[in-house]
Coordinates of C-alpha atoms in Angstrom, one line a residue:
M177 CA 62.5 109.3 123.4
R178 CA 63.6 106.1 124.9
F179 CA 65.0 103.0 123.1
D180 CA 66.5 99.7 124.2
T181 CA 69.8 100.6 122.6
I182 CA 71.6 103.5 120.7
V183 CA 74.0 102.6 117.9
L184 CA 76.5 105.3 117.2
G185 CA 77.8 105.3 113.6
G186 CA 76.1 105.1 110.2
G187 CA 78.8 103.2 108.4
I188 CA 78.6 99.6 107.4
V189 CA 79.5 98.4 110.8
G190 CA 77.1 100.6 112.7
V191 CA 74.2 100.0 110.3
S192 CA 74.8 96.2 110.4
V193 CA 74.8 96.2 114.3
A194 CA 71.6 98.2 114.3
V195 CA 69.8 95.9 111.8
H196 CA 70.8 92.7 113.7
L197 CA 69.7 94.2 117.1
Q198 CA 66.4 95.4 115.6
Q199 CA 65.8 91.9 114.1
R200 CA 66.2 90.4 117.5
G201 CA 63.4 92.4 119.0
L202 CA 65.2 95.4 120.5
S203 CA 64.1 99.0 119.8
V204 CA 67.1 100.6 118.2
A205 CA 68.1 104.2 117.5
L206 CA 70.9 104.7 114.9
V207 CA 72.8 108.1 115.2
D208 CA 75.3 109.8 112.9
L209 CA 76.2 113.3 111.8
K210 CA 75.4 112.3 108.1
Q211 CA 73.1 110.0 106.3
P212 CA 74.2 106.4 106.5
G213 CA 77.0 105.3 104.1
N214 CA 78.5 108.7 103.5
E215 CA 81.9 108.5 105.1
T216 CA 84.5 105.7 105.2
S217 CA 81.9 103.1 103.9
F218 CA 81.3 105.3 100.8
G219 CA 84.8 105.4 99.3
N220 CA 86.4 101.9 99.5
G221 CA 87.2 99.5 96.7
G222 CA 83.9 97.7 97.0
L223 CA 85.4 94.3 97.8
I224 CA 83.9 91.7 100.2
Q225 CA 87.2 89.8 100.6
R226 CA 86.5 86.2 101.3
E227 CA 90.2 85.5 100.6
G228 CA 91.3 88.2 103.1
V229 CA 92.2 85.7 105.9
Y230 CA 95.6 87.4 106.5
P231 CA 95.1 91.1 107.5
Y232 CA 97.5 93.6 105.9
A233 CA 100.8 93.4 107.8
F234 CA 103.5 96.0 108.3
P235 CA 106.5 95.2 106.1
R236 CA 109.5 93.7 108.0
G237 CA 112.2 93.3 105.4
L238 CA 115.0 95.9 105.6
G239 CA 114.9 96.6 101.8
K240 CA 111.1 97.2 101.9
L241 CA 111.4 99.4 105.0
L242 CA 114.2 101.5 103.4
H243 CA 112.1 101.8 100.2
Y244 CA 109.1 103.2 102.2
A245 CA 111.4 105.5 104.2
T246 CA 112.1 107.5 101.1
N247 CA 108.4 108.5 101.1
R248 CA 108.2 108.1 97.3
S249 CA 106.5 104.7 97.1
P250 CA 103.1 104.8 95.2
D251 CA 101.4 102.5 97.7
V252 CA 102.4 104.0 101.1
R253 CA 103.0 107.6 102.0
Y254 CA 103.3 109.4 105.3
H255 CA 103.3 112.9 106.7
R256 CA 106.6 113.5 108.5
N257 CA 105.0 115.7 111.1
A258 CA 102.7 112.8 112.2
M259 CA 105.5 110.2 112.7
F260 CA 106.3 111.0 116.3
E261 CA 102.7 110.7 117.3
L262 CA 102.2 107.5 115.3
A263 CA 105.5 105.9 116.4
P264 CA 104.1 103.8 119.3
F265 CA 101.3 102.4 117.1
L266 CA 103.7 101.6 114.2
W267 CA 106.2 99.9 116.6
S268 CA 103.4 97.6 117.9
Y269 CA 102.1 97.1 114.4
W270 CA 105.6 96.0 113.2
R271 CA 106.0 93.6 116.2
N272 CA 102.6 92.0 115.5
S273 CA 103.5 91.5 111.9
H274 CA 106.3 89.0 112.7
P275 CA 105.4 85.9 110.7
A276 CA 104.6 83.7 113.7
K277 CA 102.4 86.4 115.3
H278 CA 100.8 87.3 112.0
A279 CA 99.9 83.6 111.4
A280 CA 98.3 83.4 114.9
I281 CA 96.3 86.6 114.4
S282 CA 95.1 85.3 111.0
R283 CA 93.7 82.2 112.6
S284 CA 91.4 84.4 114.7
Y285 CA 90.7 86.8 111.8
A286 CA 89.7 84.0 109.5
T287 CA 86.8 83.1 111.8
L288 CA 85.2 86.4 110.8
I289 CA 86.3 86.3 107.2
E290 CA 84.7 82.9 106.8
H291 CA 81.2 84.3 107.1
C292 CA 81.7 87.7 105.3
V293 CA 80.0 86.8 102.0
T294 CA 77.2 84.7 103.4
E295 CA 76.3 87.4 106.0
H296 CA 76.3 90.1 103.3
E297 CA 74.2 87.9 100.9
T298 CA 71.6 87.3 103.6
L299 CA 71.3 91.0 104.6
A300 CA 71.3 92.2 101.0
Q301 CA 68.4 89.8 100.2
E302 CA 66.4 91.0 103.2
A303 CA 67.1 94.6 102.3
G304 CA 66.3 94.1 98.6
V305 CA 69.7 95.2 97.3
S306 CA 71.2 92.0 96.1
A307 CA 71.7 93.5 92.7
L308 CA 74.6 95.5 94.1
L309 CA 76.5 92.4 94.9
C310 CA 78.4 91.2 91.9
P311 CA 79.7 87.6 92.1
T312 CA 82.7 88.2 89.8
G313 CA 85.4 88.0 92.3
W314 CA 88.5 90.3 91.8
M315 CA 92.0 90.0 90.5
K316 CA 95.6 90.8 91.3
I317 CA 97.5 91.6 88.0
F318 CA 101.3 91.2 87.6
R319 CA 104.0 93.0 85.7
S320 CA 106.9 91.0 87.1
H321 CA 107.6 87.3 87.6
Q322 CA 109.0 88.0 91.0
K323 CA 105.8 89.5 92.3
Q324 CA 103.6 87.0 90.5
D325 CA 105.6 84.1 92.2
E326 CA 105.4 85.8 95.6
E327 CA 101.7 86.3 95.5
T328 CA 101.0 82.8 94.1
R329 CA 102.9 81.3 97.0
A330 CA 100.8 83.3 99.4
A331 CA 97.6 82.2 97.7
E332 CA 98.7 78.6 97.9
Q333 CA 99.4 78.9 101.6
W334 CA 95.9 80.5 102.2
R335 CA 94.3 77.6 100.3
R336 CA 96.1 75.0 102.4
E337 CA 95.3 76.7 105.7
F338 CA 91.9 78.2 105.1
D339 CA 90.6 76.6 101.8
V340 CA 90.7 80.0 100.0
K341 CA 89.8 79.5 96.4
F342 CA 91.9 81.1 93.6
E343 CA 92.6 80.7 89.9
S344 CA 96.0 81.5 88.3
L345 CA 95.6 83.1 84.9
D346 CA 98.3 83.3 82.3
S347 CA 98.5 86.3 79.9
A348 CA 96.3 84.7 77.3
Q349 CA 93.6 83.7 79.9
L350 CA 93.7 87.2 81.4
R351 CA 93.2 88.8 77.9
A352 CA 90.2 86.6 77.4
V353 CA 88.4 87.9 80.4
E354 CA 89.8 91.4 80.5
P355 CA 90.6 92.3 76.8
D356 CA 91.0 96.0 77.5
L357 CA 93.8 95.7 80.0
D358 CA 97.4 96.3 79.1
T359 CA 98.4 93.3 76.8
S360 CA 102.0 93.2 78.3
L361 CA 100.7 91.9 81.7
L362 CA 102.1 88.5 82.6
G363 CA 98.9 87.2 84.2
A364 CA 96.7 87.4 87.3
L365 CA 95.3 85.7 90.4
H366 CA 91.6 85.6 90.4
Y367 CA 89.7 85.2 93.7
P368 CA 86.3 83.9 92.6
A369 CA 84.7 83.4 96.0
S370 CA 85.0 87.1 96.9
V371 CA 82.2 89.6 95.9
F372 CA 82.3 93.0 94.3
V373 CA 79.9 95.8 95.4
S374 CA 79.2 98.2 92.5
D375 CA 78.1 101.0 94.8
P376 CA 79.2 100.6 98.5
G377 CA 77.5 103.8 99.6
A378 CA 74.2 102.6 98.1
L379 CA 74.6 99.2 99.8
V380 CA 74.9 100.8 103.2
A381 CA 72.0 103.1 102.5
G382 CA 70.0 100.1 101.4
Y383 CA 70.8 98.3 104.7
A384 CA 69.8 101.5 106.6
N385 CA 66.5 101.7 104.7
Y386 CA 65.8 98.1 105.7
F387 CA 66.6 98.9 109.3
E388 CA 63.9 101.7 109.3
K389 CA 61.5 99.5 107.5
I390 CA 61.6 96.9 110.3
G391 CA 61.0 99.6 112.9
G392 CA 64.4 101.1 113.6
R393 CA 64.8 104.9 113.9
F394 CA 67.6 107.0 112.4
F395 CA 68.6 110.4 113.9
L396 CA 71.1 113.0 112.8
G397 CA 73.3 113.7 115.9
D398 CA 76.8 113.9 117.3
A399 CA 78.1 110.7 118.9
R400 CA 80.5 112.8 121.0
T401 CA 77.5 113.9 123.1
L402 CA 77.1 110.4 124.5
R403 CA 76.8 110.4 128.3
D404 CA 76.3 107.7 130.9
S405 CA 73.0 106.0 131.2
W406 CA 72.9 106.4 127.9
R407 CA 71.9 109.7 126.3
V408 CA 72.7 111.4 123.1
D409 CA 71.8 114.8 121.6
T410 CA 70.2 114.7 118.2
G411 CA 68.4 117.1 115.9
A412 CA 65.1 115.7 117.0
G413 CA 66.0 116.1 120.7
Q414 CA 67.7 114.0 123.3
I415 CA 67.3 110.3 123.1
E416 CA 68.2 107.7 125.8
A417 CA 68.6 103.9 126.0
A418 CA 69.5 101.1 128.3
S419 CA 72.7 100.4 126.3
A420 CA 74.9 102.0 123.6
V421 CA 77.2 100.7 120.9
V422 CA 80.1 102.8 119.7
A423 CA 80.7 102.0 116.0
T424 CA 82.0 105.3 114.7
G425 CA 85.0 103.9 112.9
P426 CA 87.9 106.3 112.7
W427 CA 86.2 108.7 115.1
S428 CA 85.6 106.1 117.8
D429 CA 88.6 107.2 119.9
Q430 CA 87.0 110.7 120.2
V431 CA 83.8 109.2 121.5
I432 CA 85.3 106.8 124.0
A433 CA 88.1 109.1 125.3
Q434 CA 85.5 111.2 127.2
M435 CA 84.7 108.1 129.2
G436 CA 88.4 107.4 130.0
Y437 CA 89.2 104.8 127.4
R438 CA 92.6 105.1 125.6
L439 CA 92.8 102.3 123.0
P440 CA 95.6 102.1 120.3
L441 CA 93.5 103.2 117.3
A442 CA 95.3 104.8 114.3
I443 CA 94.2 106.0 110.9
K444 CA 95.2 104.9 107.4
R445 CA 93.9 107.5 105.0
G446 CA 93.1 106.8 101.3
Y447 CA 91.8 108.5 98.2
H448 CA 89.7 107.7 95.2
M449 CA 88.6 109.3 91.9
H450 CA 86.2 108.2 89.3
Y451 CA 86.9 108.2 85.5
G452 CA 85.1 107.5 82.3
A453 CA 86.4 104.8 79.9
Q454 CA 87.8 105.6 76.5
S455 CA 86.3 104.1 73.3
N456 CA 83.7 101.9 75.1
A457 CA 86.5 100.0 76.9
R458 CA 85.1 97.8 79.6
L459 CA 86.5 96.6 83.0
N460 CA 84.8 93.4 84.1
H461 CA 86.5 92.8 87.5
P462 CA 88.2 95.0 90.1
V463 CA 91.9 94.7 89.5
L464 CA 94.8 95.4 91.9
D465 CA 98.0 96.5 90.3
V466 CA 100.2 94.8 92.9
E467 CA 103.5 96.6 92.0
S468 CA 101.9 100.1 92.3
G469 CA 99.4 99.4 95.1
Y470 CA 96.2 100.9 93.5
L471 CA 92.9 99.3 92.6
L472 CA 90.6 99.9 89.6
A473 CA 87.0 99.0 90.1
P474 CA 84.0 99.3 87.7
M475 CA 81.6 101.2 90.0
S476 CA 78.2 102.5 89.0
R477 CA 79.6 106.0 88.8
G478 CA 82.5 105.1 86.6
I479 CA 85.9 103.4 87.0
R480 CA 87.0 104.1 90.6
L481 CA 90.7 104.4 91.2
T482 CA 91.6 103.9 94.9
T483 CA 95.0 104.6 96.3
G484 CA 97.1 102.8 98.9
I485 CA 97.8 104.0 102.4
E486 CA 98.6 107.5 103.8
F487 CA 99.7 107.8 107.4
A488 CA 98.8 111.2 108.7
R489 CA 96.9 112.9 111.5
A490 CA 93.2 112.2 111.0
D491 CA 92.4 115.9 110.7
A492 CA 95.3 116.9 108.4
P493 CA 94.3 118.5 105.1
K494 CA 94.0 116.3 102.0
T495 CA 97.2 115.5 100.2
P496 CA 96.1 113.3 97.3
E497 CA 99.7 113.0 95.9
Q498 CA 99.4 109.3 95.6
L499 CA 96.5 109.7 93.2
D500 CA 98.5 111.9 90.9
V501 CA 101.5 109.5 91.1
V502 CA 99.5 106.3 90.2
E503 CA 97.1 107.8 87.6
P504 CA 99.6 107.7 84.7
T505 CA 100.3 104.0 85.5
A506 CA 96.6 103.3 85.8
R507 CA 96.1 104.9 82.4
S508 CA 98.6 102.5 80.9
L509 CA 96.8 99.6 82.5
F510 CA 93.3 100.5 81.3
P511 CA 92.2 103.3 78.9
L512 CA 90.8 105.7 81.5
G513 CA 88.9 108.8 80.2
K514 CA 88.4 112.1 82.0
R515 CA 88.1 112.5 85.7
I516 CA 84.4 112.6 86.8
D517 CA 84.7 113.9 90.3
A518 CA 85.3 117.6 91.0
E519 CA 88.0 116.7 93.6
P520 CA 89.5 113.5 95.1
W521 CA 87.6 111.8 97.9
M522 CA 89.4 111.0 101.1
G523 CA 88.5 108.3 103.6
R524 CA 90.0 107.1 106.9
R525 CA 90.5 103.5 107.9
P526 CA 90.4 102.8 111.6
C527 CA 93.3 100.4 112.5
T528 CA 94.5 98.5 115.6
P529 CA 98.2 97.5 116.0
D530 CA 97.3 93.8 116.1
M531 CA 95.1 94.0 113.0
L532 CA 92.0 92.6 114.7
P533 CA 88.9 94.7 115.2
I534 CA 87.6 95.7 118.7
I535 CA 84.3 93.9 119.3
G536 CA 82.7 93.5 122.7
P537 CA 81.6 95.0 126.0
A538 CA 83.5 98.0 127.5
M539 CA 85.5 97.2 130.6
R540 CA 84.4 99.9 133.0
H541 CA 80.9 100.8 131.9
K542 CA 77.9 98.5 132.0
N543 CA 75.9 98.1 128.8
L544 CA 78.5 100.0 126.7
W545 CA 79.7 98.1 123.6
F546 CA 82.5 98.7 121.1
A547 CA 82.6 97.7 117.4
F548 CA 85.3 99.4 115.4
G549 CA 88.9 99.0 114.2
H550 CA 88.3 97.0 111.0
A551 CA 91.0 98.7 109.0
H552 CA 90.9 97.7 105.3
H553 CA 88.0 95.2 105.8
G554 CA 85.1 97.3 107.2
L555 CA 82.9 96.7 104.3
T556 CA 83.9 93.0 104.3
L557 CA 83.2 92.4 108.0
G558 CA 80.3 94.8 108.7
P559 CA 77.4 92.2 108.7
I560 CA 79.2 89.5 110.5
T561 CA 80.3 92.1 113.1
G562 CA 76.7 93.2 113.4
R563 CA 75.6 89.7 114.0
L564 CA 78.3 89.0 116.6
V565 CA 77.5 92.1 118.6
A566 CA 73.8 91.4 118.5
E567 CA 74.3 87.8 119.7
M568 CA 76.5 89.0 122.6
M569 CA 74.1 91.8 123.6
T570 CA 71.1 89.5 123.6
G571 CA 72.9 86.6 125.5
R572 CA 72.7 84.2 122.6
D573 CA 75.3 81.7 121.4
T574 CA 77.7 83.4 119.1
L575 CA 78.5 82.2 115.6
V576 CA 82.2 82.8 116.1
D577 CA 84.4 83.1 119.2
S578 CA 84.4 86.7 120.3
H579 CA 87.4 86.3 122.7
P580 CA 90.2 87.4 120.2
F581 CA 88.4 90.7 119.6
R582 CA 87.7 91.7 123.2
V583 CA 88.4 95.2 124.3
D584 CA 90.6 94.4 127.3
R585 CA 93.3 92.7 125.2
F586 CA 95.0 96.1 125.2
Q587 CA 94.9 96.7 128.9

């Protein structure tokens, strides 16, 4: 079985790349160990973050660093036995988070973010899954004036620099739109231009179904069997193609290592759990509890609570302590009912130390392409990444400048 290209990875990035290549007349094979949308793309907060022009930076203040060093913070935890291995990545991440560097990085990052909603809307309409995109925006809620003032100043800066839309709500305005939240909250920031996805896994599956509808082929197979020229073993037999795209998210380093590539990719793990709602309570927007670092989102399965960051080895056993820590606080924020899931879900966010994804051709192999490292914004940036990769591979003018995301910036 021969194709023009093989796309490795059935998450939002890989599926989006496959769709855009297939739309441009290439015959495309999409390969993953599971059905599309069943790993990292399944368990996120469901946000398409049009406001996310500044990628999440490493804290630089001494007080904040000392706070996290205790390993008791609800929003960031770490496995001590992984710190030596992660130290080079964290050091580079910290350096790139200097305000001047972070601002420069954001100017490149914003070129992708600018198109995140429109590219999703176009793809969702073509795939017939527009009903999964909820134009409600999302909110950051506040318990302290200090945090409210800090976040408002940041939002005002984003508006000046990148025309990011936001609305500042006082306590009465917040109660009007979210009457079942804790009435002691001081207020919220609402980002109306962002979009909420009520079932991220179903959205990716819908995009994948559209990919097959327009002639693409999906295969169950192991991306780590990729070999030069380009061949992959699948359950239906060996397939080959003139080109290949590695879009396997947190497993991308395993795929490219066998070809001699060592890129600084690290993992931020996270957890979620679904809950019912007590007494017909209703949550109308995803809400981020800024002080405690968790998100509540009204998913189709129930109210999803997603945790912050856990630094650990990618293959380390689950340690969903953050979920247990923030659950009582989440219950005080919103009247959550019983847990719905049998056990917490865990996902892995693939991160680079400069907070920019890796998008572009490999340095030493002809017709090999990379598309991974999207950290917290994989769902947000999937379709625009797919379009950018497809435009580069087919020799067309690109919607955005691909140079900041090139692979060789780490060499």
